Amino acid sequence: MTTVALFVMLFTFMLIGMPVAVALGLSSLLTILMFGRDSLASLSLKLFETSEQFTLLAIPFFILAGAFMTTGGVAKRMIRFAIACVGHLRGGLAISSVLACMLFAAVSGSSPATVVAVGTIVIAGMVRAGYPKPFAAGVVCNAGTLGILIPPSIVMVVYGATTETSVGKLFMAGVIPGILLGLMLMVAIWVRARATNLPRQPRASLAEVLGSARDSIWGLLLLVIILGGIYGGIFTPTEAAGVSAVYAFFVAVFVYRDIGMRNVPSVLVDAARVTVMLMFIIANALLFAHVLTTERIPQAIAEQIVAWGMPSWQFLMVVNVLLLIAGCFMEPTGIILILAPILFPIATRLGIDPVHLGIIMVVNLEIGMVTPPIGLNLFVTAGITKMSIGEVVRAALPWTAVLLAFLGIVTYVPQITLWLPNLLF
């Protein structure tokens, strides 16, 4: 009865247009008042404990670092480097846009930010070079999803905080899948480009390649600092986030000088606005998770699935279907916060590695970013291209098939995800 009441209230509140954060908090509060065995004092204590989670402190710092990198000219320099490397291939501008998304994902941690930073420059350039506009929009819309798979990833931090999984392991687990997905998109573009005879750029000279690499090196060093510092034992993921924010400020203001000191307050305000919104959702979602745990809902579901004798491969198939459907209607953070506390105990009972489950969830949420009606990347791409949502959906669909194939590979070949973290930890 408690389980039914909790979820009926949650989805009812969301269907009537209530913000996800408010729906999570209000359904949790009403469930405790009407059906639960816990007290309101426990909710107050949970809110206080939430604010003390050291892992969550990484989120505002990564958001701030991404804000400095996005506002500055880091993306423009990375795009120039990507074009110099692969622009001479058939369909080279499109391939270089994927490479640029991979590089920018390593400094932003956000999928929509990656689409905005790269798409505003690359899509117009592809159209001027003779690429069909829907082709260009579809490629960048899907390649931008790498922003939440290639570390640092805000979604991974949220998953780690929700399930108490090592954020460092999650970051490292996203490296090989992120590179693999980027390569799959590049190969698909190259095959399509050869079939349709898309243009190629003149081969860049060695001087141009080295010069563009030198210009973009300050941005790329952010990834080295974050991952190198974490896995070198110099600092924790949360401390790495703080270092990355200071480094991004230094690079944007004093090295590249794309942002003046007078612009810094506006960048701070924008980052603070995103942080407050996200942390409000997280606080209410952890209340929701607290009610689930108090009422032993995940444990009951796990025991039932184990009693059915469902093998792990079938469970992962159900997880993928559930997350793909949820991705059509909710944004990634909300999905992680609602479903991770339910799926995590079941996965551990079935012997599924928590890090593997985290990457599977992230890849599903990537696909959710490009599926209607709520896919954020679709709206961002429509905004920067002046295309309708329907046109962007049709443009993105062929490349989304590549993401679905990649999801199947990552789900059932766990070594792709786990090899690197198991090697280093």
Short mmCIF file of C-alpha atoms in Angstrom, two decimals:
data_model
loop_
_atom_site.label_atom_id
_atom_site.label_comp_id
_atom_site.label_asym_id
_atom_site.label_seq_id
_atom_site.Cartn_x
_atom_site.Cartn_y
_atom_site.Cartn_z
CA MET A 1 0.00 0.00 0.00
CA THR A 2 2.79 2.42 0.89
CA THR A 3 4.65 1.65 -2.35
CA VAL A 4 1.56 2.19 -4.49
CA ALA A 5 0.69 5.43 -2.71
CA LEU A 6 4.23 6.81 -3.05
CA PHE A 7 4.50 6.21 -6.79
CA VAL A 8 0.89 7.18 -7.58
CA MET A 9 1.40 10.53 -5.86
CA LEU A 10 4.79 11.05 -7.53
CA PHE A 11 3.56 10.45 -11.07
CA THR A 12 0.27 12.29 -10.47
CA PHE A 13 2.16 15.38 -9.32
CA MET A 14 4.48 15.17 -12.33
CA LEU A 15 1.59 14.69 -14.80
CA ILE A 16 -0.17 17.83 -13.56
CA GLY A 17 2.97 19.82 -14.32
CA MET A 18 4.57 20.04 -10.90
CA PRO A 19 8.40 20.39 -11.04
CA VAL A 20 10.22 17.10 -10.50
CA ALA A 21 11.95 18.33 -7.33
CA VAL A 22 8.69 19.44 -5.71
CA ALA A 23 6.92 16.23 -6.80
CA LEU A 24 9.65 14.11 -5.20
CA GLY A 25 9.66 16.02 -1.92
CA LEU A 26 5.87 16.37 -1.59
CA SER A 27 5.15 12.70 -2.37
CA SER A 28 7.78 11.66 0.19
CA LEU A 29 6.33 13.99 2.85
CA LEU A 30 2.73 12.86 2.30
CA THR A 31 3.72 9.19 2.31
CA ILE A 32 5.45 9.58 5.67
CA LEU A 33 2.46 11.47 7.10
CA MET A 34 -0.25 9.10 5.87
CA PHE A 35 1.30 5.66 5.55
CA GLY A 36 4.85 5.56 6.86
CA ARG A 37 6.21 4.33 10.15
CA ASP A 38 8.84 7.09 10.22
CA SER A 39 8.55 10.61 11.61
CA LEU A 40 8.88 14.07 10.11
CA ALA A 41 11.97 14.54 12.26
CA SER A 42 13.71 11.86 10.18
CA LEU A 43 13.05 13.90 7.04
CA SER A 44 14.60 16.98 8.61
CA LEU A 45 17.62 14.93 9.62
CA LYS A 46 17.89 13.51 6.10
CA LEU A 47 17.88 17.00 4.57
CA PHE A 48 20.67 18.02 6.93
CA GLU A 49 22.69 14.87 6.09
CA THR A 50 22.21 15.57 2.39
CA SER A 51 23.79 19.00 2.73
CA GLU A 52 26.81 17.38 4.39
CA GLN A 53 27.61 14.88 1.61
CA PHE A 54 31.19 15.62 0.59
CA THR A 55 30.75 13.96 -2.83
CA LEU A 56 27.96 16.35 -3.82
CA LEU A 57 30.30 19.30 -3.34
CA ALA A 58 31.91 18.30 -6.64
CA ILE A 59 28.78 19.30 -8.57
CA PRO A 60 28.92 23.13 -8.16
CA PHE A 61 32.66 23.15 -8.90
CA PHE A 62 32.31 21.08 -12.10
CA ILE A 63 29.40 23.31 -13.17
CA LEU A 64 31.55 26.40 -12.57
CA ALA A 65 34.49 24.94 -14.49
CA GLY A 66 32.18 24.09 -17.39
CA ALA A 67 30.71 27.62 -17.31
CA PHE A 68 34.16 29.22 -17.67
CA MET A 69 35.13 26.80 -20.45
CA THR A 70 31.84 27.23 -22.33
CA THR A 71 31.80 31.04 -22.05
CA GLY A 72 35.39 31.29 -23.20
CA GLY A 73 36.82 30.30 -26.57
CA VAL A 74 37.92 26.81 -25.55
CA ALA A 75 35.44 25.11 -27.88
CA LYS A 76 36.61 27.17 -30.88
CA ARG A 77 40.21 26.12 -30.32
CA MET A 78 39.26 22.46 -29.88
CA ILE A 79 37.23 22.53 -33.10
CA ARG A 80 40.19 23.98 -34.99
CA PHE A 81 42.40 21.18 -33.63
CA ALA A 82 39.82 18.51 -34.56
CA ILE A 83 39.48 19.82 -38.13
CA ALA A 84 43.26 19.89 -38.52
CA CYS A 85 43.45 16.23 -37.44
CA VAL A 86 40.60 14.61 -39.43
CA GLY A 87 39.11 17.29 -41.69
CA HIS A 88 40.82 15.83 -44.80
CA LEU A 89 38.77 12.61 -44.60
CA ARG A 90 35.57 12.19 -46.60
CA GLY A 91 32.94 13.84 -44.39
CA GLY A 92 35.83 15.25 -42.39
CA LEU A 93 33.98 18.27 -40.98
CA ALA A 94 31.31 16.01 -39.52
CA ILE A 95 33.93 13.61 -38.16
CA SER A 96 35.83 16.52 -36.65
CA SER A 97 32.63 17.72 -34.96
CA VAL A 98 32.40 14.38 -33.16
CA LEU A 99 36.07 14.64 -32.14
CA ALA A 100 35.45 18.20 -30.93
CA CYS A 101 32.47 16.99 -28.87
CA MET A 102 34.67 14.30 -27.32
CA LEU A 103 37.32 16.87 -26.42
CA PHE A 104 34.86 19.41 -25.06
CA ALA A 105 32.99 16.72 -23.11
CA ALA A 106 36.21 16.18 -21.20
CA VAL A 107 36.05 19.73 -19.84
CA SER A 108 32.32 20.47 -19.56
CA GLY A 109 30.57 17.44 -17.98
CA SER A 110 27.29 18.49 -19.60
CA SER A 111 25.57 17.25 -22.74
CA PRO A 112 23.54 20.38 -23.66
CA ALA A 113 26.61 22.58 -23.00
CA THR A 114 28.62 20.43 -25.42
CA VAL A 115 25.95 20.80 -28.13
CA VAL A 116 25.82 24.57 -27.65
CA ALA A 117 29.58 25.12 -27.54
CA VAL A 118 30.41 22.92 -30.54
CA GLY A 119 27.18 23.14 -32.52
CA THR A 120 27.01 26.93 -32.75
CA ILE A 121 30.33 26.89 -34.62
CA VAL A 122 30.44 23.57 -36.46
CA ILE A 123 26.89 23.27 -37.84
CA ALA A 124 27.08 26.60 -39.66
CA GLY A 125 30.53 25.67 -40.97
CA MET A 126 29.29 22.33 -42.31
CA VAL A 127 26.34 23.97 -44.07
CA ARG A 128 28.68 26.53 -45.72
CA ALA A 129 30.95 23.65 -46.84
CA GLY A 130 28.06 21.89 -48.61
CA TYR A 131 26.70 19.49 -45.99
CA PRO A 132 22.91 19.14 -45.69
CA LYS A 133 21.70 21.05 -42.65
CA PRO A 134 19.72 18.07 -41.21
CA PHE A 135 22.85 15.89 -41.51
CA ALA A 136 24.94 18.42 -39.59
CA ALA A 137 22.29 18.94 -36.92
CA GLY A 138 21.74 15.20 -36.40
CA VAL A 139 25.44 14.47 -36.00
CA VAL A 140 26.09 17.20 -33.41
CA CYS A 141 22.85 16.47 -31.52
CA ASN A 142 23.95 12.86 -30.96
CA ALA A 143 27.67 13.52 -30.51
CA GLY A 144 26.83 16.05 -27.79
CA THR A 145 25.55 13.20 -25.61
CA LEU A 146 29.20 12.32 -24.98
CA GLY A 147 29.18 15.21 -22.51
CA ILE A 148 27.73 12.98 -19.77
CA LEU A 149 29.74 9.83 -20.62
CA ILE A 150 33.30 11.10 -20.96
CA PRO A 151 34.59 12.25 -17.54
CA PRO A 152 34.15 14.49 -15.70
CA SER A 153 30.39 13.86 -15.71
CA ILE A 154 27.90 15.52 -13.37
CA VAL A 155 25.48 12.62 -13.87
CA MET A 156 28.17 10.18 -12.67
CA VAL A 157 28.71 12.28 -9.55
CA VAL A 158 24.98 12.15 -8.82
CA TYR A 159 24.90 8.37 -9.33
CA GLY A 160 27.95 7.94 -7.12
CA ALA A 161 26.41 10.03 -4.34
CA THR A 162 23.06 8.23 -4.58
CA THR A 163 24.48 4.69 -4.51
CA GLU A 164 27.72 5.35 -2.57
CA THR A 165 29.76 4.13 -5.55
CA SER A 166 33.29 5.45 -6.11
CA VAL A 167 33.13 8.51 -8.37
CA GLY A 168 36.78 7.95 -9.32
CA LYS A 169 35.95 4.45 -10.60
CA LEU A 170 32.93 5.79 -12.50
CA PHE A 171 35.04 8.48 -14.16
CA MET A 172 37.63 5.96 -15.27
CA ALA A 173 34.91 3.51 -16.39
CA GLY A 174 33.54 6.15 -18.77
CA VAL A 175 36.82 6.68 -20.66
CA ILE A 176 36.88 3.60 -22.93
CA PRO A 177 33.10 3.58 -23.60
CA GLY A 178 33.27 7.29 -24.45
CA ILE A 179 36.12 6.77 -26.92
CA LEU A 180 34.38 3.71 -28.40
CA LEU A 181 31.11 5.58 -28.95
CA GLY A 182 32.96 8.48 -30.55
CA LEU A 183 34.74 6.09 -32.92
CA MET A 184 31.46 4.32 -33.81
CA LEU A 185 29.88 7.66 -34.72
CA MET A 186 32.94 8.62 -36.78
CA VAL A 187 32.87 5.33 -38.71
CA ALA A 188 29.13 5.70 -39.37
CA ILE A 189 29.69 9.24 -40.67
CA TRP A 190 32.58 8.09 -42.90
CA VAL A 191 30.44 5.30 -44.41
CA ARG A 192 27.54 7.70 -45.02
CA ALA A 193 29.89 10.35 -46.42
CA ARG A 194 31.40 7.93 -48.95
CA ALA A 195 27.93 6.76 -50.02
CA THR A 196 26.65 10.32 -50.54
CA ASN A 197 29.97 11.86 -51.69
CA LEU A 198 30.12 14.50 -48.98
CA PRO A 199 32.95 17.05 -49.21
CA ARG A 200 36.33 16.87 -47.53
CA GLN A 201 38.66 19.62 -46.34
CA PRO A 202 42.20 20.19 -47.65
CA ARG A 203 44.76 18.24 -45.64
CA ALA A 204 46.19 20.43 -42.89
CA SER A 205 49.91 20.95 -42.76
CA LEU A 206 51.95 19.64 -39.87
CA ALA A 207 52.46 23.24 -38.74
CA GLU A 208 48.68 23.78 -38.62
CA VAL A 209 48.15 20.56 -36.64
CA LEU A 210 50.86 21.48 -34.14
CA GLY A 211 49.72 25.09 -33.93
CA SER A 212 46.08 24.15 -33.25
CA ALA A 213 47.21 21.58 -30.69
CA ARG A 214 49.28 24.24 -28.93
CA ASP A 215 46.31 26.63 -28.86
CA SER A 216 43.93 24.03 -27.41
CA ILE A 217 46.37 22.43 -24.99
CA TRP A 218 45.34 24.62 -22.04
CA GLY A 219 41.77 23.38 -22.28
CA LEU A 220 42.77 19.75 -22.79
CA LEU A 221 45.06 19.90 -19.75
CA LEU A 222 41.95 20.17 -17.58
CA LEU A 223 41.22 16.47 -18.21
CA VAL A 224 44.81 15.57 -17.39
CA ILE A 225 44.63 17.53 -14.14
CA ILE A 226 41.32 15.95 -13.08
CA LEU A 227 42.02 12.31 -13.94
CA GLY A 228 45.75 12.49 -13.26
CA GLY A 229 45.18 14.08 -9.87
CA ILE A 230 42.51 11.55 -8.88
CA TYR A 231 44.35 8.43 -10.00
CA GLY A 232 47.71 9.74 -8.91
CA GLY A 233 46.34 9.98 -5.38
CA ILE A 234 46.89 13.75 -5.23
CA PHE A 235 43.26 14.63 -4.51
CA THR A 236 39.75 13.18 -4.32
CA PRO A 237 37.14 13.69 -7.09
CA THR A 238 35.57 16.48 -5.03
CA GLU A 239 38.90 18.23 -4.55
CA ALA A 240 39.58 17.70 -8.27
CA ALA A 241 36.37 19.57 -9.02
CA GLY A 242 37.56 22.53 -6.95
CA VAL A 243 40.94 22.52 -8.67
CA SER A 244 39.25 22.33 -12.10
CA ALA A 245 37.10 25.40 -11.32
CA VAL A 246 40.14 27.46 -10.32
CA TYR A 247 42.09 26.21 -13.34
CA ALA A 248 39.21 26.98 -15.74
CA PHE A 249 38.97 30.52 -14.32
CA PHE A 250 42.72 31.03 -14.73
CA VAL A 251 42.75 29.74 -18.33
CA ALA A 252 39.67 31.67 -19.46
CA VAL A 253 40.67 34.99 -17.84
CA PHE A 254 44.47 35.10 -17.88
CA VAL A 255 45.65 32.65 -20.58
CA TYR A 256 43.09 32.83 -23.39
CA ARG A 257 41.67 36.16 -22.16
CA ASP A 258 38.27 35.37 -23.69
CA ILE A 259 36.61 36.56 -20.47
CA GLY A 260 37.43 39.82 -18.74
CA MET A 261 37.28 40.26 -14.99
CA ARG A 262 34.09 42.28 -15.47
CA ASN A 263 32.42 39.20 -17.00
CA VAL A 264 33.36 36.88 -14.14
CA PRO A 265 30.40 37.83 -11.87
CA SER A 266 27.88 36.95 -14.61
CA VAL A 267 29.57 33.56 -15.13
CA LEU A 268 29.42 32.92 -11.37
CA VAL A 269 25.72 33.84 -11.27
CA ASP A 270 24.90 31.54 -14.21
CA ALA A 271 26.77 28.65 -12.58
CA ALA A 272 25.10 29.35 -9.21
CA ARG A 273 21.66 29.34 -10.84
CA VAL A 274 22.26 25.89 -12.37
CA THR A 275 23.77 24.61 -9.10
CA VAL A 276 20.84 25.72 -6.95
CA MET A 277 18.35 24.13 -9.34
CA LEU A 278 20.26 20.84 -9.41
CA MET A 279 20.93 20.68 -5.67
CA PHE A 280 17.26 21.35 -4.91
CA ILE A 281 16.33 18.36 -7.06
CA ILE A 282 18.98 16.21 -5.37
CA ALA A 283 17.86 17.14 -1.85
CA ASN A 284 14.25 16.22 -2.57
CA ALA A 285 15.25 13.06 -4.42
CA LEU A 286 17.32 11.87 -1.48
CA LEU A 287 14.23 12.34 0.69
CA PHE A 288 12.43 10.11 -1.78
CA ALA A 289 15.23 7.55 -1.56
CA HIS A 290 15.04 7.76 2.24
CA VAL A 291 11.34 6.84 2.15
CA LEU A 292 12.07 3.95 -0.22
CA THR A 293 14.75 2.63 2.12
CA THR A 294 12.69 3.12 5.28
CA GLU A 295 9.78 1.20 3.79
CA ARG A 296 12.18 -1.47 2.39
CA ILE A 297 10.72 -1.06 -1.10
CA PRO A 298 13.93 -1.79 -3.07
CA GLN A 299 14.70 -4.80 -0.90
CA ALA A 300 11.20 -6.20 -1.42
CA ILE A 301 11.47 -5.77 -5.18
CA ALA A 302 14.93 -7.37 -5.19
CA GLU A 303 13.69 -10.35 -3.20
CA GLN A 304 10.77 -10.81 -5.59
CA ILE A 305 13.00 -10.70 -8.69
CA VAL A 306 15.45 -13.15 -7.13
CA ALA A 307 12.52 -15.42 -6.25
CA TRP A 308 11.43 -15.37 -9.90
CA GLY A 309 14.87 -16.66 -10.85
CA MET A 310 15.48 -13.85 -13.35
CA PRO A 311 19.09 -14.04 -14.61
CA SER A 312 21.21 -10.91 -14.74
CA TRP A 313 21.05 -10.58 -18.55
CA GLN A 314 17.25 -10.47 -18.47
CA PHE A 315 17.30 -7.95 -15.64
CA LEU A 316 19.66 -5.70 -17.62
CA MET A 317 17.30 -5.92 -20.60
CA VAL A 318 14.42 -4.80 -18.37
CA VAL A 319 16.62 -1.99 -16.99
CA ASN A 320 17.41 -0.75 -20.50
CA VAL A 321 13.76 -0.75 -21.58
CA LEU A 322 12.71 1.02 -18.36
CA LEU A 323 15.43 3.68 -18.67
CA LEU A 324 14.80 4.27 -22.39
CA ILE A 325 11.12 4.90 -21.65
CA ALA A 326 11.94 7.13 -18.68
CA GLY A 327 14.45 9.06 -20.81
CA CYS A 328 11.65 10.13 -23.13
CA PHE A 329 9.89 12.00 -20.33
CA MET A 330 12.48 13.08 -17.74
CA GLU A 331 15.91 14.66 -17.57
CA PRO A 332 18.92 12.50 -16.58
CA THR A 333 19.45 13.70 -13.01
CA GLY A 334 15.83 13.03 -12.04
CA ILE A 335 15.94 9.53 -13.53
CA ILE A 336 19.14 8.67 -11.67
CA LEU A 337 17.77 9.96 -8.38
CA ILE A 338 14.45 8.11 -8.67
CA LEU A 339 15.51 4.79 -10.20
CA ALA A 340 19.07 4.22 -8.94
CA PRO A 341 17.96 3.52 -5.32
CA ILE A 342 15.51 0.91 -6.69
CA LEU A 343 17.73 -0.76 -9.30
CA PHE A 344 20.98 -0.73 -7.31
CA PRO A 345 20.00 -3.28 -4.60
CA ILE A 346 18.56 -5.63 -7.24
CA ALA A 347 21.72 -5.41 -9.35
CA THR A 348 23.97 -6.17 -6.38
CA ARG A 349 21.83 -9.18 -5.45
CA LEU A 350 22.25 -10.48 -9.02
CA GLY A 351 26.03 -9.94 -8.97
CA ILE A 352 26.12 -6.96 -11.33
CA ASP A 353 29.00 -4.57 -10.67
CA PRO A 354 27.74 -1.16 -9.40
CA VAL A 355 30.16 0.66 -11.71
CA HIS A 356 28.90 -1.34 -14.71
CA LEU A 357 25.29 -0.52 -13.76
CA GLY A 358 26.22 3.16 -13.48
CA ILE A 359 27.67 3.30 -17.00
CA ILE A 360 24.65 1.40 -18.40
CA MET A 361 22.38 4.00 -16.80
CA VAL A 362 24.48 6.87 -18.19
CA VAL A 363 24.38 5.44 -21.74
CA ASN A 364 20.60 5.03 -21.50
CA LEU A 365 20.32 8.63 -20.34
CA GLU A 366 22.48 9.70 -23.29
CA ILE A 367 19.88 8.22 -25.60
CA GLY A 368 17.15 9.94 -23.59
CA MET A 369 18.80 13.28 -24.42
CA VAL A 370 17.96 12.76 -28.12
CA THR A 371 14.51 11.14 -27.87
CA PRO A 372 11.27 13.14 -27.87
CA PRO A 373 9.34 14.67 -26.26
CA ILE A 374 11.74 15.86 -23.49
CA GLY A 375 15.19 15.25 -25.05
CA LEU A 376 17.21 18.32 -24.03
CA ASN A 377 19.67 18.00 -26.92
CA LEU A 378 16.78 18.16 -29.40
CA PHE A 379 15.63 21.52 -28.02
CA VAL A 380 19.17 22.90 -27.85
CA THR A 381 19.90 21.82 -31.44
CA ALA A 382 16.60 23.29 -32.64
CA GLY A 383 17.48 26.56 -30.93
CA ILE A 384 20.90 26.96 -32.54
CA THR A 385 19.82 25.78 -36.03
CA LYS A 386 16.36 27.44 -36.16
CA MET A 387 14.90 24.07 -37.20
CA SER A 388 11.64 22.69 -35.82
CA ILE A 389 11.72 19.95 -33.18
CA GLY A 390 10.22 17.51 -35.70
CA GLU A 391 12.99 18.24 -38.20
CA VAL A 392 15.67 17.76 -35.55
CA VAL A 393 14.11 14.46 -34.42
CA ARG A 394 14.17 13.13 -38.00
CA ALA A 395 17.74 14.35 -38.45
CA ALA A 396 18.94 12.72 -35.23
CA LEU A 397 17.17 9.38 -35.69
CA PRO A 398 19.75 7.59 -37.93
CA TRP A 399 22.59 8.45 -35.53
CA THR A 400 20.52 7.43 -32.51
CA ALA A 401 20.57 3.91 -33.98
CA VAL A 402 24.36 3.96 -33.44
CA LEU A 403 23.79 4.87 -29.79
CA LEU A 404 21.34 1.96 -29.39
CA ALA A 405 23.85 -0.49 -30.88
CA PHE A 406 26.48 0.89 -28.51
CA LEU A 407 24.10 0.41 -25.56
CA GLY A 408 23.80 -3.29 -26.40
CA ILE A 409 27.59 -3.65 -26.55
CA VAL A 410 28.19 -1.88 -23.24
CA THR A 411 25.40 -3.80 -21.50
CA TYR A 412 26.59 -7.29 -22.40
CA VAL A 413 30.35 -6.76 -22.67
CA PRO A 414 31.13 -5.45 -19.17
CA GLN A 415 34.91 -5.66 -19.73
CA ILE A 416 34.66 -2.51 -21.87
CA THR A 417 33.51 -0.63 -18.80
CA LEU A 418 35.36 -2.43 -16.02
CA TRP A 419 38.80 -3.15 -17.49
CA LEU A 420 40.32 0.27 -16.83
CA PRO A 421 38.95 0.87 -13.28
CA ASN A 422 39.87 -2.70 -12.27
CA LEU A 423 43.37 -2.12 -13.63
CA LEU A 424 43.92 1.05 -11.64
CA PHE A 425 42.10 0.28 -8.37
#
